[in-house]
XYZ file of C-alpha atoms in Angstrom:
645
model
C -26.432 28.960 339.876
C -26.801 31.406 337.008
C -25.156 34.146 339.111
C -22.340 31.790 340.048
C -21.789 30.955 336.334
C -21.509 34.668 335.443
C -19.035 35.243 338.270
C -16.786 32.371 337.102
C -16.866 33.650 333.491
C -15.962 37.166 334.642
C -13.024 35.894 336.725
C -11.692 33.879 333.751
C -11.884 36.951 331.518
C -10.009 39.052 334.068
C -7.260 36.397 334.441
C -7.008 36.060 330.658
C -6.619 39.818 330.262
C -3.911 39.956 332.936
C -1.823 37.151 331.394
C 1.430 38.484 329.856
C 2.031 37.628 326.218
C 5.207 37.743 324.106
C 5.470 41.163 322.431
C 6.058 41.336 318.718
C 9.014 43.694 319.311
C 9.803 46.903 317.468
C 12.727 48.041 315.415
C 16.033 48.820 317.013
C 17.196 52.422 316.978
C 19.717 52.566 314.113
C 19.926 56.323 313.638
C 22.934 58.272 314.921
C 22.511 61.295 317.193
C 21.808 64.627 315.508
C 22.750 68.164 316.546
C 19.631 70.276 317.156
C 21.174 73.486 318.485
C 24.386 75.006 319.801
C 25.718 78.045 321.584
C 27.428 79.710 319.799
C 26.143 78.658 316.384
C 28.212 76.142 314.433
C 30.396 78.158 312.029
C 29.345 81.292 313.864
C 31.439 84.461 313.570
C 32.421 87.255 315.969
C 32.259 84.802 318.876
C 33.637 86.063 322.210
C 32.639 83.269 324.608
C 34.996 80.455 325.609
C 32.146 78.067 326.419
C 30.598 75.895 323.692
C 27.360 73.989 324.299
C 26.113 71.480 321.704
C 22.632 69.976 322.096
C 21.537 66.668 320.522
C 18.195 65.051 319.827
C 18.908 62.183 322.228
C 21.174 61.164 325.076
C 24.752 60.729 323.901
C 28.085 59.459 325.196
C 31.562 60.826 324.531
C 34.338 58.261 324.236
C 37.963 58.975 325.242
C 37.680 62.748 324.832
C 41.242 63.355 326.028
C 42.733 61.491 323.063
C 40.038 61.711 320.396
C 38.952 65.360 320.670
C 41.458 67.831 319.227
C 41.094 71.611 319.361
C 42.751 74.115 317.025
C 44.510 76.399 317.609
C 46.165 74.101 320.189
C 45.344 74.879 323.810
C 48.257 75.147 326.234
C 45.919 74.871 329.231
C 43.809 71.732 329.002
C 40.182 72.560 328.082
C 37.302 70.966 329.963
C 35.187 68.646 327.801
C 32.223 66.790 329.271
C 29.023 65.109 328.115
C 25.845 65.260 330.199
C 22.554 63.824 329.023
C 21.912 65.123 325.532
C 24.595 67.822 325.452
C 28.338 68.336 325.231
C 30.007 71.283 326.937
C 33.490 72.475 325.949
C 35.139 75.166 328.058
C 38.361 76.696 326.730
C 40.839 77.928 329.323
C 43.265 79.835 327.059
C 42.575 83.431 326.015
C 40.784 83.594 322.650
C 42.842 84.914 319.747
C 41.463 87.703 317.588
C 40.208 86.957 314.056
C 40.877 83.235 314.440
C 38.888 80.172 313.415
C 38.517 77.610 316.222
C 37.703 73.973 315.477
C 36.702 71.254 317.927
C 37.236 67.972 316.076
C 35.382 65.157 317.860
C 36.479 62.511 315.336
C 34.265 59.431 315.994
C 33.994 59.983 319.751
C 30.216 60.728 319.764
C 27.563 58.007 319.720
C 24.059 57.624 321.115
C 23.722 56.381 324.669
C 21.334 53.467 324.077
C 22.525 51.584 321.015
C 25.965 53.103 320.448
C 25.156 54.356 316.933
C 28.186 56.427 315.854
C 27.636 59.985 314.748
C 30.650 59.771 312.442
C 33.420 62.314 312.197
C 32.037 65.552 313.572
C 33.736 68.948 313.813
C 32.325 72.075 315.445
C 33.826 75.404 314.408
C 33.459 79.099 315.145
C 35.428 82.283 314.498
C 36.366 85.226 316.699
C 36.523 87.353 313.529
C 34.039 88.255 310.817
C 34.697 85.196 308.642
C 35.445 81.510 309.138
C 38.247 79.470 307.537
C 37.166 76.136 306.046
C 40.159 74.757 304.149
C 41.664 71.382 305.095
C 44.933 69.517 304.521
C 45.505 65.829 305.186
C 48.075 63.068 304.850
C 49.939 60.345 306.722
C 52.555 59.847 309.432
C 54.745 56.757 309.089
C 57.683 55.416 311.076
C 60.698 56.108 308.904
C 62.456 52.829 309.716
C 59.610 50.467 308.755
C 56.712 52.514 307.258
C 54.522 51.533 310.204
C 51.493 53.875 310.567
C 51.662 55.925 313.777
C 48.500 56.408 315.792
C 48.021 59.470 318.003
C 50.819 61.550 316.456
C 50.328 65.310 316.704
C 50.508 67.026 313.308
C 50.496 70.795 312.879
C 51.056 73.719 310.531
C 53.403 76.717 310.647
C 53.284 79.823 308.482
C 56.671 80.830 309.928
C 59.331 79.260 307.719
C 62.209 79.839 310.150
C 63.705 76.498 311.227
C 63.750 77.699 314.832
C 59.930 78.005 314.873
C 59.552 74.254 315.503
C 61.653 74.695 318.657
C 60.150 77.949 319.923
C 56.569 78.502 318.696
C 53.470 76.333 319.251
C 51.838 74.935 316.131
C 49.092 77.069 314.569
C 46.576 74.344 313.780
C 46.785 70.712 314.821
C 45.321 67.269 314.333
C 46.048 63.735 315.507
C 46.593 60.631 313.415
C 44.185 57.693 313.502
C 44.975 53.978 313.378
C 45.959 54.238 309.708
C 48.397 57.056 310.466
C 46.076 59.508 308.656
C 45.454 63.059 309.811
C 43.209 65.922 308.683
C 43.886 69.492 309.799
C 40.702 71.564 309.548
C 39.822 75.246 309.696
C 42.882 76.307 307.709
C 43.085 79.821 306.274
C 44.370 80.489 302.732
C 48.142 80.852 302.719
C 51.409 78.926 302.518
C 52.503 76.541 305.288
C 54.957 73.884 306.381
C 53.749 70.705 308.050
C 55.367 68.997 311.053
C 54.665 65.918 313.155
C 55.470 65.700 316.851
C 55.132 63.112 319.601
C 54.500 65.845 322.146
C 55.658 64.303 325.425
C 55.473 67.514 327.467
C 52.331 69.043 325.918
C 53.860 72.366 324.840
C 53.308 71.866 321.064
C 57.011 72.523 320.274
C 59.956 70.201 319.642
C 61.903 70.530 322.873
C 63.132 67.024 323.742
C 65.317 64.655 321.740
C 63.206 61.781 323.018
C 60.198 63.141 321.085
C 59.522 61.493 317.732
C 59.254 64.036 314.920
C 58.588 64.292 311.199
C 59.333 67.210 308.917
C 60.108 68.295 305.383
C 60.739 71.635 303.736
C 57.976 71.349 301.153
C 55.636 74.322 301.332
C 51.934 73.540 300.999
C 49.161 75.815 299.779
C 45.675 74.577 300.778
C 43.071 74.607 298.024
C 39.898 72.792 297.001
C 37.845 71.625 294.035
C 34.448 70.088 293.345
C 34.761 66.345 292.838
C 32.665 63.170 292.804
C 33.157 59.793 294.399
C 31.176 56.538 294.320
C 28.843 55.915 297.250
C 27.453 52.450 297.945
C 23.876 52.165 299.181
C 23.313 48.885 300.999
C 19.960 47.161 301.144
C 21.304 45.174 304.071
C 24.655 44.008 305.374
C 25.131 41.681 302.390
C 23.236 43.189 299.468
C 24.034 46.363 297.527
C 21.001 48.388 296.527
C 22.801 50.915 294.325
C 26.102 52.678 293.646
C 25.764 56.368 292.940
C 28.163 59.246 292.273
C 28.108 61.839 295.025
C 29.543 65.319 294.752
C 31.788 66.635 297.492
C 34.353 69.322 298.238
C 37.793 67.824 297.695
C 40.400 69.583 299.857
C 44.024 69.508 298.739
C 46.728 68.498 299.443
C 45.444 65.208 300.828
C 48.589 63.084 300.558
C 51.198 64.829 302.730
C 53.530 62.076 303.977
C 55.755 62.696 306.982
C 58.476 60.152 307.769
C 58.757 60.202 311.545
C 61.837 59.312 313.543
C 63.594 59.805 316.826
C 66.922 61.580 316.731
C 70.022 59.738 317.958
C 70.232 60.011 321.730
C 73.769 61.379 321.833
C 73.483 62.662 325.398
C 75.538 60.206 327.429
C 74.600 59.222 330.954
C 75.125 56.178 333.094
C 71.763 54.414 333.308
C 72.579 51.689 335.823
C 75.160 49.236 337.114
C 74.568 45.652 338.164
C 76.142 42.370 339.205
C 73.558 39.748 338.392
C 76.158 36.995 338.311
C 79.114 36.910 340.722
C 81.636 36.530 337.908
C 80.811 39.755 336.041
C 79.750 43.363 336.505
C 77.954 45.553 333.971
C 77.565 49.258 333.194
C 74.736 50.565 330.984
C 74.983 53.950 329.223
C 72.426 55.875 327.185
C 74.931 56.219 324.352
C 78.261 54.664 323.466
C 81.716 56.195 323.217
C 85.069 55.157 321.789
C 86.616 56.337 325.048
C 86.011 53.498 327.510
C 85.700 53.989 331.284
C 88.740 53.686 333.540
C 88.087 51.509 336.579
C 90.106 51.534 339.805
C 89.559 48.976 342.542
C 89.075 50.446 346.000
C 88.927 47.226 348.029
C 90.860 44.954 345.650
C 93.832 44.977 343.301
C 92.531 45.869 339.822
C 95.699 44.804 337.952
C 94.543 42.554 335.092
C 91.286 42.113 336.994
C 88.859 42.581 334.089
C 88.113 41.177 330.643
C 85.873 43.630 328.787
C 82.969 42.490 326.616
C 81.396 45.527 324.906
C 78.218 45.798 322.836
C 78.448 46.929 319.212
C 77.763 50.558 320.147
C 79.788 50.501 323.375
C 76.693 51.462 325.371
C 76.627 48.199 327.351
C 79.920 47.185 328.967
C 80.337 43.827 330.692
C 83.478 43.288 332.756
C 84.307 39.645 333.444
C 86.271 39.161 336.665
C 89.453 37.378 335.652
C 90.384 36.306 339.197
C 88.259 33.787 341.120
C 89.103 35.541 344.389
C 87.195 38.551 343.076
C 84.320 36.294 341.995
C 84.113 35.038 345.578
C 84.200 38.564 347.017
C 80.633 39.616 347.743
C 81.112 43.377 347.324
C 83.484 45.209 344.988
C 84.080 48.921 345.432
C 85.206 50.716 342.272
C 86.079 54.247 341.269
C 84.966 54.806 337.659
C 86.009 57.640 335.346
C 83.953 57.986 332.175
C 82.636 60.540 329.685
C 79.254 62.097 330.422
C 77.260 64.906 328.803
C 77.200 68.120 330.823
C 74.509 70.834 330.908
C 75.928 72.458 327.744
C 75.733 69.206 325.754
C 79.494 68.601 325.780
C 81.167 65.323 326.745
C 83.275 65.785 329.876
C 85.045 63.412 332.222
C 82.986 62.418 335.223
C 84.240 60.506 338.266
C 82.034 58.220 340.326
C 84.170 58.002 343.427
C 82.504 54.894 344.885
C 80.517 52.365 342.853
C 79.292 49.376 344.808
C 78.840 46.049 342.997
C 77.289 43.438 345.279
C 76.615 39.890 344.104
C 72.953 38.922 344.260
C 73.897 35.573 345.825
C 76.537 35.746 348.559
C 79.632 33.573 348.520
C 78.457 31.880 351.721
C 75.148 30.948 350.105
C 76.936 29.623 347.019
C 79.156 27.440 349.230
C 76.097 26.064 351.030
C 74.414 25.292 347.693
C 77.514 23.436 346.491
C 77.697 21.512 349.769
C 74.048 20.503 349.473
C 74.582 19.463 345.874
C 77.483 17.267 346.976
C 75.479 15.727 349.844
C 72.563 14.910 347.513
C 74.980 13.312 345.056
C 76.652 11.321 347.881
C 73.315 9.958 349.092
C 72.429 8.858 345.574
C 75.792 7.076 345.173
C 75.407 5.337 348.540
C 71.996 4.015 347.452
C 73.524 2.694 344.230
C 76.319 1.051 346.214
C 73.847 -0.714 348.531
C 71.880 -1.942 345.521
C 75.171 -3.150 344.064
C 74.690 -0.882 341.068
C 77.522 0.959 339.291
C 78.326 4.184 341.102
C 80.737 7.090 340.694
C 83.624 7.365 343.093
C 84.066 11.082 342.348
C 81.544 13.824 341.632
C 81.823 14.884 338.005
C 83.039 18.412 337.262
C 80.673 20.429 335.092
C 82.184 20.963 331.645
C 82.438 24.175 329.664
C 79.326 24.085 327.452
C 79.819 25.319 323.883
C 76.809 26.426 321.835
C 76.920 25.715 318.089
C 74.809 27.640 315.575
C 73.960 24.672 313.343
C 72.252 21.500 314.409
C 72.990 18.775 311.903
C 72.097 20.574 308.652
C 73.459 23.676 306.908
C 73.044 25.456 303.584
C 76.111 25.664 301.322
C 76.482 29.391 302.092
C 75.705 29.149 305.808
C 78.246 30.323 308.386
C 79.032 28.213 311.442
C 79.431 29.854 314.861
C 80.471 28.755 318.340
C 79.608 30.702 321.477
C 81.409 30.187 324.770
C 79.693 30.668 328.161
C 82.679 32.720 329.414
C 85.887 34.180 327.973
C 88.539 31.607 327.160
C 91.879 31.238 328.831
C 93.043 28.784 326.176
C 91.837 27.611 322.760
C 93.591 24.639 321.110
C 92.709 24.856 317.407
C 94.698 21.668 316.704
C 92.020 19.793 318.671
C 89.356 20.710 316.092
C 88.958 18.129 313.318
C 86.612 18.554 310.362
C 86.315 15.654 307.922
C 84.223 15.022 304.842
C 82.562 11.610 304.831
C 83.395 9.971 301.483
C 82.270 6.344 301.047
C 82.399 5.850 304.817
C 85.920 7.220 304.876
C 86.932 10.506 306.513
C 88.731 13.031 304.351
C 90.263 15.968 306.294
C 88.916 19.381 305.305
C 90.823 22.621 305.950
C 89.067 25.011 308.348
C 89.953 27.967 310.515
C 88.612 29.092 313.885
C 88.296 32.869 313.852
C 87.494 34.906 316.978
C 84.748 37.491 316.368
C 84.312 38.833 319.898
C 85.195 37.959 323.477
C 83.004 34.828 323.490
C 81.983 34.311 319.858
C 83.959 32.333 317.243
C 83.414 31.330 313.618
C 84.498 28.079 312.034
C 85.496 29.255 308.559
C 84.984 26.501 305.987
C 83.835 26.123 302.385
C 80.944 23.672 302.465
C 80.428 21.399 299.463
C 76.874 20.904 298.236
C 75.255 17.625 299.213
C 78.224 16.410 301.247
C 78.298 15.085 304.788
C 80.860 16.245 307.344
C 82.005 15.034 310.718
C 83.109 17.671 313.232
C 85.093 16.337 316.180
C 86.529 18.464 318.958
C 88.866 16.812 321.435
C 88.409 16.987 325.165
C 89.802 20.141 326.823
C 90.070 21.969 323.484
C 88.572 25.034 325.187
C 89.422 26.213 328.680
C 87.521 29.049 330.331
C 89.032 31.710 332.565
C 87.730 29.866 335.644
C 89.405 26.568 334.770
C 86.428 24.726 333.266
C 87.259 22.743 330.119
C 85.071 21.422 327.335
C 84.199 17.755 326.879
C 84.683 15.796 323.681
C 82.203 17.010 321.080
C 81.121 15.277 317.903
C 78.580 16.474 315.376
C 77.507 15.262 311.951
C 76.771 18.073 309.524
C 74.822 17.503 306.321
C 75.081 20.179 303.613
C 71.947 20.672 301.541
C 71.755 20.772 297.762
C 70.340 23.446 295.506
C 67.180 21.335 295.128
C 66.481 21.660 298.860
C 66.176 25.412 298.618
C 64.752 28.263 296.603
C 66.432 31.352 295.165
C 65.204 34.913 294.739
C 66.444 37.559 292.326
C 65.238 41.128 292.947
C 65.786 43.878 290.364
C 65.138 47.314 291.865
C 64.458 50.538 289.996
C 62.870 53.936 290.524
C 65.826 55.385 292.472
C 69.400 56.318 291.670
C 71.545 53.196 291.411
C 74.659 55.144 292.369
C 73.582 54.932 296.018
C 74.009 51.733 297.999
C 70.635 49.945 298.027
C 70.212 47.338 300.753
C 67.431 44.824 300.059
C 66.148 42.931 303.091
C 64.207 39.688 303.165
C 61.575 39.642 305.928
C 59.527 36.953 307.621
C 55.854 37.209 308.548
C 56.641 39.240 311.678
C 58.567 41.935 309.772
C 61.943 40.662 311.030
C 65.008 40.582 308.791
C 65.956 37.062 307.675
C 68.639 37.939 305.132
C 69.874 41.034 303.359
C 71.807 41.739 300.186
C 73.308 44.864 298.649
C 72.116 45.483 295.089
C 74.859 45.537 292.457
C 75.517 48.340 289.948
C 72.568 47.148 287.819
C 70.228 47.168 290.809
C 70.112 43.386 291.245
C 70.047 41.795 294.715
C 70.410 38.018 294.957
C 69.284 35.595 297.658
C 70.575 32.051 297.228
C 69.755 28.895 299.190
C 66.562 30.237 300.736
C 64.579 27.971 303.001
C 61.156 27.371 301.403
C 58.538 29.720 302.831
C 56.729 33.038 302.487
C 58.784 36.237 302.551
C 58.377 40.004 302.241
C 60.783 42.624 300.896
C 62.059 45.877 302.350
C 64.813 48.115 301.013
C 66.623 51.191 302.273
C 69.023 53.604 300.651
C 72.308 53.527 302.554
C 73.219 57.157 301.889
C 76.428 57.177 303.937
C 77.462 53.632 303.041
C 77.945 52.477 306.628
C 75.933 49.273 306.150
C 73.086 50.209 308.497
C 69.905 52.283 308.427
C 70.386 55.751 309.924
C 67.825 58.067 311.460
C 67.513 61.817 310.828
C 68.391 65.038 312.646
C 66.260 68.176 312.539
C 68.901 70.796 313.366
C 71.233 69.303 310.736
C 68.370 69.229 308.192
C 69.000 65.504 307.822
C 66.145 63.208 306.818
C 66.238 59.509 307.780
C 67.480 57.182 305.073
C 64.591 56.278 302.698
C 62.807 52.961 303.280
C 60.538 51.081 300.858
C 58.361 47.943 301.000
C 57.320 45.567 298.257
C 53.531 45.351 298.401
C 53.191 41.582 297.865
C 54.071 38.421 299.706
C 56.647 36.294 297.866
C 56.315 32.502 297.989
C 59.561 30.588 297.615
C 59.325 26.829 297.147
C 61.861 24.038 296.791
C 63.603 24.019 293.395
C 61.991 27.375 292.492
C 64.008 30.241 291.071
C 61.894 33.313 291.814
C 62.470 36.783 290.342
C 60.830 40.127 290.991
C 61.071 43.515 289.306
C 60.517 46.205 291.912
C 60.055 49.904 291.247
C 60.642 51.312 294.729
C 58.741 54.552 294.083
C 55.835 53.246 291.972
C 53.475 53.428 294.931
C 53.125 56.179 297.530
C 54.894 55.273 300.767
C 51.659 55.155 302.779
C 50.369 52.430 300.475
C 53.427 50.178 300.311
C 53.649 48.071 303.463
C 51.588 44.851 303.245
C 48.788 44.750 305.805
C 49.783 41.208 306.782
C 52.980 42.481 308.435
C 51.638 45.870 309.559
C 51.343 45.850 313.345
C 49.349 49.089 313.667
C 45.988 48.092 312.217
C 43.360 50.655 311.098
C 40.791 51.692 313.686
C 37.681 49.557 313.619
C 34.814 51.503 312.143
C 31.695 51.627 314.290
C 28.765 50.144 312.421
C 25.101 51.025 312.775
C 22.682 48.335 313.896
C 20.718 47.677 310.708
C 21.765 44.026 310.620
C 19.908 43.541 313.938
C 16.794 45.097 312.420
C 17.078 42.752 309.447
C 17.188 39.789 311.828
C 14.134 41.168 313.664
C 12.340 41.592 310.320
C 12.971 37.944 309.450
C 11.613 36.890 312.851
C 8.430 38.910 312.352
C 8.025 38.127 308.673
C 8.029 41.827 307.881
C 10.002 44.034 305.542
C 12.562 46.417 307.038
C 13.562 49.480 305.028
C 16.435 51.453 306.593
C 15.893 55.170 306.865
C 17.303 57.125 303.965
C 16.644 54.428 301.349
């Protein structure tokens, strides 16, 4: 029995020892990877090899090397960049240049493999000569039309000041912009340079296509540096600051180069496409407009008075309404078109498309069948009503011409009133339009005028009176379309608001020459223009009868006075027209008269646009995992002290 007792005790001890318990858990790895060696040495000189190997103290991963890693001088043949285990290998394919500093800027692409701790911005450099260049220049790339930061823009330096260099020579040293539009060009030698930005579509590092976005100025820059200090925050954890200390660093200058980037006008004219989505019209789409309109000749129909042209503002989209219903019912139209097109020398020349085929998407036979089915369905419904002894229609109603009106019951005193027709009109009876002011339940006629703005758009010109109510009545058949459809009787009550229903905004601009035309634009929360006003000789722009809400302000200098923002042109040394943003949101409330003084140039351009309406947000910074260690410390009841504190 004693032996049996000892055996049972031994078995229990063995089982107890084998039972798994919950581990206390250790700290998470919160340290970024560290370089332990490289071939050649970082900042090494007299290097002749085109292969760079960088070894780390742990396994690493390389994120989006194609876009994040940038090599200077720029490589025409794509280098091979790969990460394996705890090393990164970069193999250059281009021939090495003599006495040149090479930089491989990894940005924030490197992190450890297990926890994803970011290494931070890391740059490896070496020189094929006996010294290495270490100067840097930095700045911003913004879209000229709206100061939007541009991510991924190529930015480079030239020491050749000839204007043709941008067209013919690759950039000397390059960088790419991050999510804030910021760039830093490293490994720069002492000297004088010009800075350019390029959306390099073809990868040749020169401006060779008009479709490429560019930025330039003729300011020469001379890289330099100075010793400086900046505050550095030491965090005890993710919420608590342990200390703020001043840290010395090398401050490279200039660090505020600002390039306003734009796309040149696409003046090369080509026919993009033709279409006939609807049987009653055909369309031609061009890359660029022209005052000289195409000449069309019908090949399988008589083109005499066959078309009514509706052109876009720039004449790049041309819609031809078919004026004859026999042509509408013809499934395929064959047309010879003569129009201006850019030739290989860049000149506009006449081009003839001998046969253009416009085929309706829905055949005439199918349309007839659809109409027949519609009639049969209507007839069945009327027969059912007749059997139920309910009122029924003896004739199928003809669809009316539907007119769209811009206002729906309420307008501001300064608001314009538009009507849009679904097709060009054959007849417009202005005597059938009656506008009356409602005064003590009586109707008082008000003078108004119907003015045609385009083929299908009209304006009812009237002077609204504050706080009054109007009755707009349009008699039946006042409008007749080119296919015989007429409008029904229309009646609409229109209430005009009072000054107390709205807000007003007075903007006084300064900081620029007031002799130029300054256009101030009121924007909504999506950066879209709501209203605009031209500042007067004193720089004052006025916005009356504003709907209550939150607005933002943008302004541009209309250099040529054509009433629209214009882009730039490199070969003509023409910069885009300057654009500015007010940095704050402006709240306008009912009965409020709001005023703002705005110095357009008080802030640098890269710091003007409010973040709330900036679509290109800054890149998210990768954070180390100390907050997870703090949570683990609380679980274990222990103290966690991050390394380095």
